[in-house]
Coordinates of C-alpha atoms in Angstrom, one line a residue:
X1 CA -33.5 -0.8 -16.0
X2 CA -33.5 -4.7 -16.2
X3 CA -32.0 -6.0 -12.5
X4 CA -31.0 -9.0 -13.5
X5 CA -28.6 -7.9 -16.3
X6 CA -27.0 -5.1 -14.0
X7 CA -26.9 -7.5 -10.8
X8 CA -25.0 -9.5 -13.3
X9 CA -22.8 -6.8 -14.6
X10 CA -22.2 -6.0 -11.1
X11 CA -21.2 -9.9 -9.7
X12 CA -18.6 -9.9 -12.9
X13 CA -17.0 -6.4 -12.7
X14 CA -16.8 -5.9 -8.9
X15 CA -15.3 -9.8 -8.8
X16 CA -12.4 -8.4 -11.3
X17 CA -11.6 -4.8 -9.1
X18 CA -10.7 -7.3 -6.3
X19 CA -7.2 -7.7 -7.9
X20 CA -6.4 -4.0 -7.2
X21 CA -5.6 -3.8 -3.6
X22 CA -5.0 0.4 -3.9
X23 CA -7.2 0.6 -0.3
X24 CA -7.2 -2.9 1.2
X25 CA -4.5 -6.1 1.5
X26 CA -4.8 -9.0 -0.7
X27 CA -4.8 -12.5 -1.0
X28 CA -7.2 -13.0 2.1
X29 CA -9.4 -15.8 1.9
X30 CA -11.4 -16.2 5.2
X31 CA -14.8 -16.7 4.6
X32 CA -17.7 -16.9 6.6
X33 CA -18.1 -20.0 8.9
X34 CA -21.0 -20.9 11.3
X35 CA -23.3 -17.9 10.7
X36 CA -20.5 -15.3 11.7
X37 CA -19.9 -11.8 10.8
X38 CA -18.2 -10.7 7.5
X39 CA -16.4 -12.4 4.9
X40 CA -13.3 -10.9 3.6
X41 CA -13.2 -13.1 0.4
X42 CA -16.3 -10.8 -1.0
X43 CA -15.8 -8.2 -3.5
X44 CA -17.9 -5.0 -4.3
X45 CA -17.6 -3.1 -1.6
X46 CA -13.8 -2.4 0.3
X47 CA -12.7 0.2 2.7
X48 CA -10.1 2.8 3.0
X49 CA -8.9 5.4 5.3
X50 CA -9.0 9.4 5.6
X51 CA -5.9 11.1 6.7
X52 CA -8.2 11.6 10.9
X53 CA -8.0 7.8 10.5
X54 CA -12.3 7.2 9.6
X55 CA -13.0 3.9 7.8
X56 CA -14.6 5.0 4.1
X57 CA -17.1 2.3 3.0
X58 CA -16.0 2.6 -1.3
X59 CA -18.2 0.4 -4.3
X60 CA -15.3 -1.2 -6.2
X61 CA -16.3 -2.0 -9.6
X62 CA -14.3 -1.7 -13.3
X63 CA -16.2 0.2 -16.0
X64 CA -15.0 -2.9 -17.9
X65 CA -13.4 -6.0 -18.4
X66 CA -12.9 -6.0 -21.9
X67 CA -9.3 -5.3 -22.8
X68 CA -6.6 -4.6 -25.7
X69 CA -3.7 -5.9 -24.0
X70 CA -2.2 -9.7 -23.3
X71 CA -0.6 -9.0 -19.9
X72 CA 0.0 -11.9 -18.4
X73 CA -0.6 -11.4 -15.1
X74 CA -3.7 -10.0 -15.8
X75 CA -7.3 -11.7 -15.4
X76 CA -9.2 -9.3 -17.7
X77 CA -5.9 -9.6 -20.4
X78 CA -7.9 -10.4 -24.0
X79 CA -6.8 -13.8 -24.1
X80 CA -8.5 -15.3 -21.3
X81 CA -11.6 -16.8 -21.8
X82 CA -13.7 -15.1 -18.9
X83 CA -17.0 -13.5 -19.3
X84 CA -17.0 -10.4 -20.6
X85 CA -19.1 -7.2 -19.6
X86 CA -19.6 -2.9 -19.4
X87 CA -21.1 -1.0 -17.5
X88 CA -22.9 2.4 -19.3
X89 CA -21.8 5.6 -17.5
X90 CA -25.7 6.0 -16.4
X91 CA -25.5 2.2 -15.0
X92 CA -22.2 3.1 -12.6
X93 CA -23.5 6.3 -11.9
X94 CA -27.0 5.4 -10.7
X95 CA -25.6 2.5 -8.8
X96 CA -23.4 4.9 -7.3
X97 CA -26.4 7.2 -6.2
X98 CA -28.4 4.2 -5.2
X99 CA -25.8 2.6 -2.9
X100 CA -25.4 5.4 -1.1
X101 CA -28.6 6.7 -0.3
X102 CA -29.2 3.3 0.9
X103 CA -26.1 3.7 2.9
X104 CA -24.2 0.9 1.8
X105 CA -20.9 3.0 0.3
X106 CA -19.5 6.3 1.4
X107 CA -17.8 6.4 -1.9
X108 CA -16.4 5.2 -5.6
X109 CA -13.3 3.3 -6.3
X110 CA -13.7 2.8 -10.0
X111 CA -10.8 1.1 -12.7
X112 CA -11.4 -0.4 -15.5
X113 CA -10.0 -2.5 -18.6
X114 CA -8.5 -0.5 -21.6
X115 CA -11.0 -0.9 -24.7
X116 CA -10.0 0.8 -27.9
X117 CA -7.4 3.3 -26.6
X118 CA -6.3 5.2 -23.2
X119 CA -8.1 8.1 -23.5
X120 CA -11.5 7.0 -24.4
X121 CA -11.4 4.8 -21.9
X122 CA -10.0 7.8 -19.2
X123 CA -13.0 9.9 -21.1
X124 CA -15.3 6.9 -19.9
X125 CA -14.3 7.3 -16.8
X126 CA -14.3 11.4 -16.3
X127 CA -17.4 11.3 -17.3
X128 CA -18.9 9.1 -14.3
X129 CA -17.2 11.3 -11.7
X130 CA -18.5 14.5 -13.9
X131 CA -21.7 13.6 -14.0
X132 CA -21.7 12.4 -10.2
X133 CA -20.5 15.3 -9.4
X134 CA -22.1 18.1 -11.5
X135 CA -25.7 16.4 -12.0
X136 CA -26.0 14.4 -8.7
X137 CA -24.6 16.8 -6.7
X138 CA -22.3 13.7 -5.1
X139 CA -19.6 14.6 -2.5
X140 CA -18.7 11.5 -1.7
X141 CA -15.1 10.5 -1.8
X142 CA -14.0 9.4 -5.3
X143 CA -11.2 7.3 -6.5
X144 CA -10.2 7.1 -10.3
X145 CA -7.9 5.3 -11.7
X146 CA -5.6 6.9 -14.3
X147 CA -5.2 4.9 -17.3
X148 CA -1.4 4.6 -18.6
X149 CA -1.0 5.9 -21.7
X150 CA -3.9 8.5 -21.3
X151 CA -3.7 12.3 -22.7
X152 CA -2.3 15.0 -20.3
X153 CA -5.6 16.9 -21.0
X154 CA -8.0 14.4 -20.0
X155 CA -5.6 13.8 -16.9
X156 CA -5.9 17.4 -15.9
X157 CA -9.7 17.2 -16.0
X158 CA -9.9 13.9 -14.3
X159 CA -8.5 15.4 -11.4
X160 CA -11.1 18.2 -11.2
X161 CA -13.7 15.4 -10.6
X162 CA -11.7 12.8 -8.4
X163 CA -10.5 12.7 -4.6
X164 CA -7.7 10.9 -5.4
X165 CA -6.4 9.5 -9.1
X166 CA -3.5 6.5 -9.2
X167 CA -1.8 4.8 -11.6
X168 CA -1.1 1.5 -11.0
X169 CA 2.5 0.8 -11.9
X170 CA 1.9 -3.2 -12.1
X171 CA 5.1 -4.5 -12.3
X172 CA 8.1 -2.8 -10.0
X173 CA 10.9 -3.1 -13.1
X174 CA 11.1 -2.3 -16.8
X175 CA 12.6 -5.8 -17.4
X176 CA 10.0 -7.1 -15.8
X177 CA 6.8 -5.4 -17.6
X178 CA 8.5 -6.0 -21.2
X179 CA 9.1 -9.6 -20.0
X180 CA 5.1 -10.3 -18.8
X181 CA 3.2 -7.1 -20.9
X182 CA 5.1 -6.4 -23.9
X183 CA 2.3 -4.4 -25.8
X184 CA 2.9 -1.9 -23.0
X185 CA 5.8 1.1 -22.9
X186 CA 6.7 1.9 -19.0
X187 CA 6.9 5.6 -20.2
X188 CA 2.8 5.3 -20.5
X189 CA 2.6 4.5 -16.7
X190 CA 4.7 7.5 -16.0
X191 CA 3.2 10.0 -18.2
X192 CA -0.1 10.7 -16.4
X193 CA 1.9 10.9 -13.0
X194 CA 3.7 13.5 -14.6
X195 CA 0.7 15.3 -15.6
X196 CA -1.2 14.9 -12.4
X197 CA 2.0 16.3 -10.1
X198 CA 2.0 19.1 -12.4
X199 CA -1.6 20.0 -12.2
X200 CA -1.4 19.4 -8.2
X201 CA 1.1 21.9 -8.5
X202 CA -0.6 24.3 -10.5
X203 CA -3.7 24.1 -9.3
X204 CA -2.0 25.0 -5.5
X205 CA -0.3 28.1 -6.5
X206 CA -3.2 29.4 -8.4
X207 CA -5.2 28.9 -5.1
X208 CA -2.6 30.8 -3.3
X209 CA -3.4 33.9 -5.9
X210 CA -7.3 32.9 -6.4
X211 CA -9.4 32.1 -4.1
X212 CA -12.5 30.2 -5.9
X213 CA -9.6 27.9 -7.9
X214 CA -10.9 24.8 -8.0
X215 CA -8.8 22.1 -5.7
X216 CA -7.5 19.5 -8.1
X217 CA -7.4 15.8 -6.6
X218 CA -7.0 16.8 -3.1
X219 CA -6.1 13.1 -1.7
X220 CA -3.3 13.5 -4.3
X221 CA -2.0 10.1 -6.2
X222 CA -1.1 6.6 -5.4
X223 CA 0.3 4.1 -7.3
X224 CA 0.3 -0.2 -6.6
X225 CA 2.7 -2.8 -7.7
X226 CA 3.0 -6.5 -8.2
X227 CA 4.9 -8.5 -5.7
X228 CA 6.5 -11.8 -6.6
X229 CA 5.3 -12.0 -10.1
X230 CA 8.8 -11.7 -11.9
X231 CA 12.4 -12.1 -10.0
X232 CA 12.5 -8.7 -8.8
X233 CA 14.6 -8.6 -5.7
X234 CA 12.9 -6.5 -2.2
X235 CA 15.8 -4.2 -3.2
X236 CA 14.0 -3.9 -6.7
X237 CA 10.7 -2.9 -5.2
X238 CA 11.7 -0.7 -2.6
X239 CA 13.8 1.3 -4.3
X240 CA 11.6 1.9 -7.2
X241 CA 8.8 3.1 -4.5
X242 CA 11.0 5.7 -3.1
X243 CA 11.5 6.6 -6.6
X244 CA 7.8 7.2 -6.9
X245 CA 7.7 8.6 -3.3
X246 CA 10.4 11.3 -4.1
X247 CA 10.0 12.0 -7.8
X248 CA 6.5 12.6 -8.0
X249 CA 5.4 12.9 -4.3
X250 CA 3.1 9.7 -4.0
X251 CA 0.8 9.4 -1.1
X252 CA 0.8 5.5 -1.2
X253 CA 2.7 3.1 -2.7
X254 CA 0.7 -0.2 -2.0
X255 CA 2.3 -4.1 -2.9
X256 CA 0.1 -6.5 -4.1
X257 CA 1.2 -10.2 -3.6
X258 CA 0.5 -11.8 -7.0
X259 CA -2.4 -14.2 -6.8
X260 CA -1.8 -16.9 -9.7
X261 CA -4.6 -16.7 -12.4
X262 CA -2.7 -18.3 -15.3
X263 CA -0.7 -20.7 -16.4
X264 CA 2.2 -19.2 -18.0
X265 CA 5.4 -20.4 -18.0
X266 CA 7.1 -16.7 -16.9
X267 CA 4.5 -16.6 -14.1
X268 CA 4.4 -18.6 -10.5
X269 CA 2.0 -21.6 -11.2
X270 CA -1.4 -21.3 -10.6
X271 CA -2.0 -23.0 -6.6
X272 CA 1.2 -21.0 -5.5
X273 CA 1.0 -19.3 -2.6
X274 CA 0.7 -15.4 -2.2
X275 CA 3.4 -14.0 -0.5
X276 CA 1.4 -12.4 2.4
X277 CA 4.2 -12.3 4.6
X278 CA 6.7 -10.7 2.3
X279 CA 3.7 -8.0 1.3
X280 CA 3.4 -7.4 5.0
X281 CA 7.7 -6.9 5.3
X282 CA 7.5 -4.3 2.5
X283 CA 4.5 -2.7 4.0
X284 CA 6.9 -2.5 7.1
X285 CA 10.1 -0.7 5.2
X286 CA 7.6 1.8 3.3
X287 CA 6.7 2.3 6.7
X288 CA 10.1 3.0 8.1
X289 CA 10.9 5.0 5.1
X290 CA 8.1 7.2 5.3
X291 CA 8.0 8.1 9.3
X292 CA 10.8 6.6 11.0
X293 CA 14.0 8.6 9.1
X294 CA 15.2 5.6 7.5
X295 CA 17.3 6.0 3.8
X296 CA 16.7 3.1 1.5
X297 CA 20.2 2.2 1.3
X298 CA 20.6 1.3 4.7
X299 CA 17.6 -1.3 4.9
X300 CA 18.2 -2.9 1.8
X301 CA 21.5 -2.7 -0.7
X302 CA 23.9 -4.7 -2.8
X303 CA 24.6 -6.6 0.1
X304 CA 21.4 -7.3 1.4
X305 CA 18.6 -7.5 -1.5
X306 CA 15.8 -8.9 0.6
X307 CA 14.0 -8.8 3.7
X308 CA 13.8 -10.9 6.5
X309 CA 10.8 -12.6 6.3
X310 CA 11.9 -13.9 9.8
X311 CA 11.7 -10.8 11.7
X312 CA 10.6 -7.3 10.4
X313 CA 13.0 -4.5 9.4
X314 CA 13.9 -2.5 11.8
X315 CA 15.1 -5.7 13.8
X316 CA 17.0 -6.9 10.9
X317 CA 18.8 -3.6 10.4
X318 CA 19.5 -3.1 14.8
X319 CA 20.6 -6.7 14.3
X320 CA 23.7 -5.9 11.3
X321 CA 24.2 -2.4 13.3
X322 CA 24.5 -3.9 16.8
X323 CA 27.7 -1.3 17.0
X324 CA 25.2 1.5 17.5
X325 CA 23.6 0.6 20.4
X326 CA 22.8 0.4 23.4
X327 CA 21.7 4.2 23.2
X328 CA 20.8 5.8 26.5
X329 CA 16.9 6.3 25.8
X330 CA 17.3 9.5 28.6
X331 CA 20.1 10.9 26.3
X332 CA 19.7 9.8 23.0
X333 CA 17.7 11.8 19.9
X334 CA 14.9 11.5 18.2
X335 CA 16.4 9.7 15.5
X336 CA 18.3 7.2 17.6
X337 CA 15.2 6.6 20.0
X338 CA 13.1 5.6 16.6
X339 CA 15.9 2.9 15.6
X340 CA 15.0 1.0 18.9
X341 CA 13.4 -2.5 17.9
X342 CA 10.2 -2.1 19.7
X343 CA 9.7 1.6 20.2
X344 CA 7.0 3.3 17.8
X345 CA 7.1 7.0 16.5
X346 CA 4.6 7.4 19.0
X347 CA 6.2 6.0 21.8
X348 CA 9.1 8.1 20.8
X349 CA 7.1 11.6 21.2
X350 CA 5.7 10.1 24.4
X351 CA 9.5 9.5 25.4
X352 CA 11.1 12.6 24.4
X353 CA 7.8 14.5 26.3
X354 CA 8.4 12.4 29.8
X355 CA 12.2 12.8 30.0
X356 CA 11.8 16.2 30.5
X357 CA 10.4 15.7 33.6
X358 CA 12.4 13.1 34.9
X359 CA 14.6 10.5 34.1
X360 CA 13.0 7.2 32.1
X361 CA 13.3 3.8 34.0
X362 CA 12.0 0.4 32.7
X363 CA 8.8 1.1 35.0
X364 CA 8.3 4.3 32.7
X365 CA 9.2 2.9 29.6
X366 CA 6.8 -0.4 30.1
X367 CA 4.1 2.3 31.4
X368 CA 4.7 4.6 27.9
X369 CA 3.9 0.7 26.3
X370 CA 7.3 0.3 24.1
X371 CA 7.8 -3.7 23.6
X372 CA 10.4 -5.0 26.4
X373 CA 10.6 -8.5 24.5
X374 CA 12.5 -6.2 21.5
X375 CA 13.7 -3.1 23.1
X376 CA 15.3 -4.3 26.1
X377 CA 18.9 -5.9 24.2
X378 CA 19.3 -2.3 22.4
X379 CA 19.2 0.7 25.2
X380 CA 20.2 1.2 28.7
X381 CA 17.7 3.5 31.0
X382 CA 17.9 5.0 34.7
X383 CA 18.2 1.8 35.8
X384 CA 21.3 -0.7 37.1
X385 CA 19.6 -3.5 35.2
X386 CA 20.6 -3.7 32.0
X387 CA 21.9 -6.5 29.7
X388 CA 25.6 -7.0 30.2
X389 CA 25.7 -10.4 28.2
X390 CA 28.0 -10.0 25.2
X391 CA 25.4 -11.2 22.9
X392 CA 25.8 -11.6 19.2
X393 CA 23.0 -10.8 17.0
X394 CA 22.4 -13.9 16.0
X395 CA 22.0 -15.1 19.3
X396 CA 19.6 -11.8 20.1
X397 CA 17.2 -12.6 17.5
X398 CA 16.8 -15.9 18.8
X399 CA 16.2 -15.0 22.3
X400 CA 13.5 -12.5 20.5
X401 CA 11.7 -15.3 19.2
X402 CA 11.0 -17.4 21.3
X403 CA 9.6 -14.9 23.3
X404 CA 7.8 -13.6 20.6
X405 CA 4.1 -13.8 19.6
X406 CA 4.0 -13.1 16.3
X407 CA 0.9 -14.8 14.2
X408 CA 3.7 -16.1 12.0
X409 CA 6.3 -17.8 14.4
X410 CA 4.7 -21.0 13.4
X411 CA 6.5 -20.6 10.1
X412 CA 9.8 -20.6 11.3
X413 CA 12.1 -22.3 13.7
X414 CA 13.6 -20.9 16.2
X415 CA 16.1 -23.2 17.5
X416 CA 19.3 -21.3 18.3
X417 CA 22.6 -22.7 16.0
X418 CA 25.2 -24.7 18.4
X419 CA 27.2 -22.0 17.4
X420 CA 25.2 -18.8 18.1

């Protein structure tokens, strides 16, 4: 094995998986100052997280950055003048082995660049996790990503390999992906998500009827979109998440703010920003989508097609429903209790399991650790202190913020409007 040429392989082809932030947030660029710990501007090794909440330690690498397709947005697209490289399938899988023994990595997340076609690049790429599994006798967690365009077949197999398979959706509208990837059809993205729901589903009822069936991508699929690349309104993104959420039952949807690489004139310029905060908003609905009953329609909709960047969603959607509240927290359901600015799901369970033994005071609820700064201007408790103020919810969001202490509020002014 000559070290130098794979260490170089390696610096080049773990440096272009950083772009995919399927288990980690991007656009972070702390680095390490005065002999401290960690650097998160590295790249070759990032983490994710099992359903009992354990931190998975993954080698990030493509099998390649050589690619057929010009998408814009794309470092590895096959007019950018960037060193190219490829690993062998023995090279990824012995590094694989190696790493881990060594206890570096828990696990492989491995993507790569589409050379000659979809499927012998999502052959490629079966045959690491085959081999991993079959002749190293790995169980380590596995992440493969699905390659639009790819065979239903080789799709079917890949899952028989992988922990978890995802597709990466790239750009949240059809408009959009003809605008900065023409060479590519949005029905190639949605193919192989087809096919992998349907094997999930297949593979479940057989297992029901068979015991020794084989369990097919058991950490299911995810899929990750570009935010901020194109005009695509919040509305845009969200609702083409819950889309992928309902239609073909997606464990994750991540949002990746887009971090300029070229200059292009239907692209943010290069030195632009990444819109961290908005990433972090649409983090927050998927969130409120997910776990806290919320429909699409009511946080974002023809008359509101962005979020707040101010304050997070739930805020902004108490704010334009102030006629709903206050709700009396020793009365009201589970729903209801969840809408509260302030109050987590598992505050709520901590709520709706104390009431029943007495009635909840602001002594309680501070004790059960909901957030008084928020929570205090939308419910009422077993108290006679309450607020009585006819307040306005412009005037409510103010008085939030200048209480709160948010890493952001230095981004925006506070300064309530003569008028509030």
């Amino acid at each position: 094995m000559n070290y130098e040429r794979i260490k170089e392989k390696l610096e080049i082809l773990a440096d272009a998986a950083k772009y995919d932030v399927s288990c980690s947030s991007s656009g972070s660029k702390r680095q390490n100052k005065n002999k401290g710990l960690g650097d998160s501007s590295g790249m070759g090794i990032c983490h994710t997280y099992t359903e009992d909440g354990r931190c998975v330690s993954l080698l990030k690498i493509l099998l390649t950055n050589v690619c057929i397709f010009d998408c814009a947005y794309c470092v590895t697209r096959k007019s950018n003048d960037i060193k190219r490289a490829a690993f062998t399938v023995q090279e990824v899988v012995d590094l694989t082995i190696n790493f881990y023994r060594r206890n570096y990595i828990e696990g492989l997340f491995l993507s790569s660049g589409i050379f000659k076609s979809p499927d012998a690049t999502m052959e490629r790429l079966i045959r690491v996790a085959k081999k991993l599994r079959e002749e190293e006798n790995f169980n380590g967690y596995i992440h493969l990503k699905s390659i639009p365009g790819a065979s239903d077949e080789l799709m079917q197999e890949a899952g028989l390999y992988a922990d978890r398979l995802s597709v990466n959706i790239e750009i949240p509208t059809k408009e959009g992906l003809k605008l900065l990837a023409p060479d590519k059809d949005h029905k190639d993205f949605i193919k192989p998500m087809k096919a992998v729901q349907n094997s999930i589903q297949i593979y479940k009822s057989e297992k029901k009827l068979i015991k020794n069936t084989p369990i097919y991508a058991p950490a299911g699929q995810s899929t990750q979109m570009i935010v901020g690349a194109t005009g695509e309104s919040d509305r845009d993104i969200m609702y083409s998440a819950n889309f992928f959420y309902n239609k073909f039952q997606m464990k994750r949807v991540y949002y990746s703010g887009y971090i300029p690489v070229a200059n292009d004139s239907r692209l943010p310029a290069i030195g632009t920003e990444v819109p961290m905060m908005r990433e972090n908003r649409l983090y927050q609905t998927d969130w409120l989508l997910r776990f806290y009953g919320f429909n699409i329609q009511e946080i974002l909709n023809e008359s509101h097609l962005n979020l707040d960047m101010d304050i997070d969603p739930k805020l902004s959607w108490a704010l334009r429903n102030l006629d709903q509240f206050p709700v009396d927290i020793n009365k009201a359901d589970k729903r209801m209790i969840a809408r509260v600015p302030g109050i987590g799901m598992k505050s709520v369970g901590k709520i709706l399991s104390a009431r029943r033994y007495r009635k909840l005071n602001w002594e309680h609820l501070k004790a059960i650790g909901i957030s008084m700064n928020r929570s205090k201007y939308f419910l009422t408790c077993n108290s006679r202190e309450f607020e009585t103020r006819d307040l306005t919810s412009a005037k409510i969001k103010s008085l939030i913020m200048l209480n709160s202490k948010s890493k952001y509020r230095k981004n925006f002014n506070y300064q309530l409007n003569l008028f509030s």
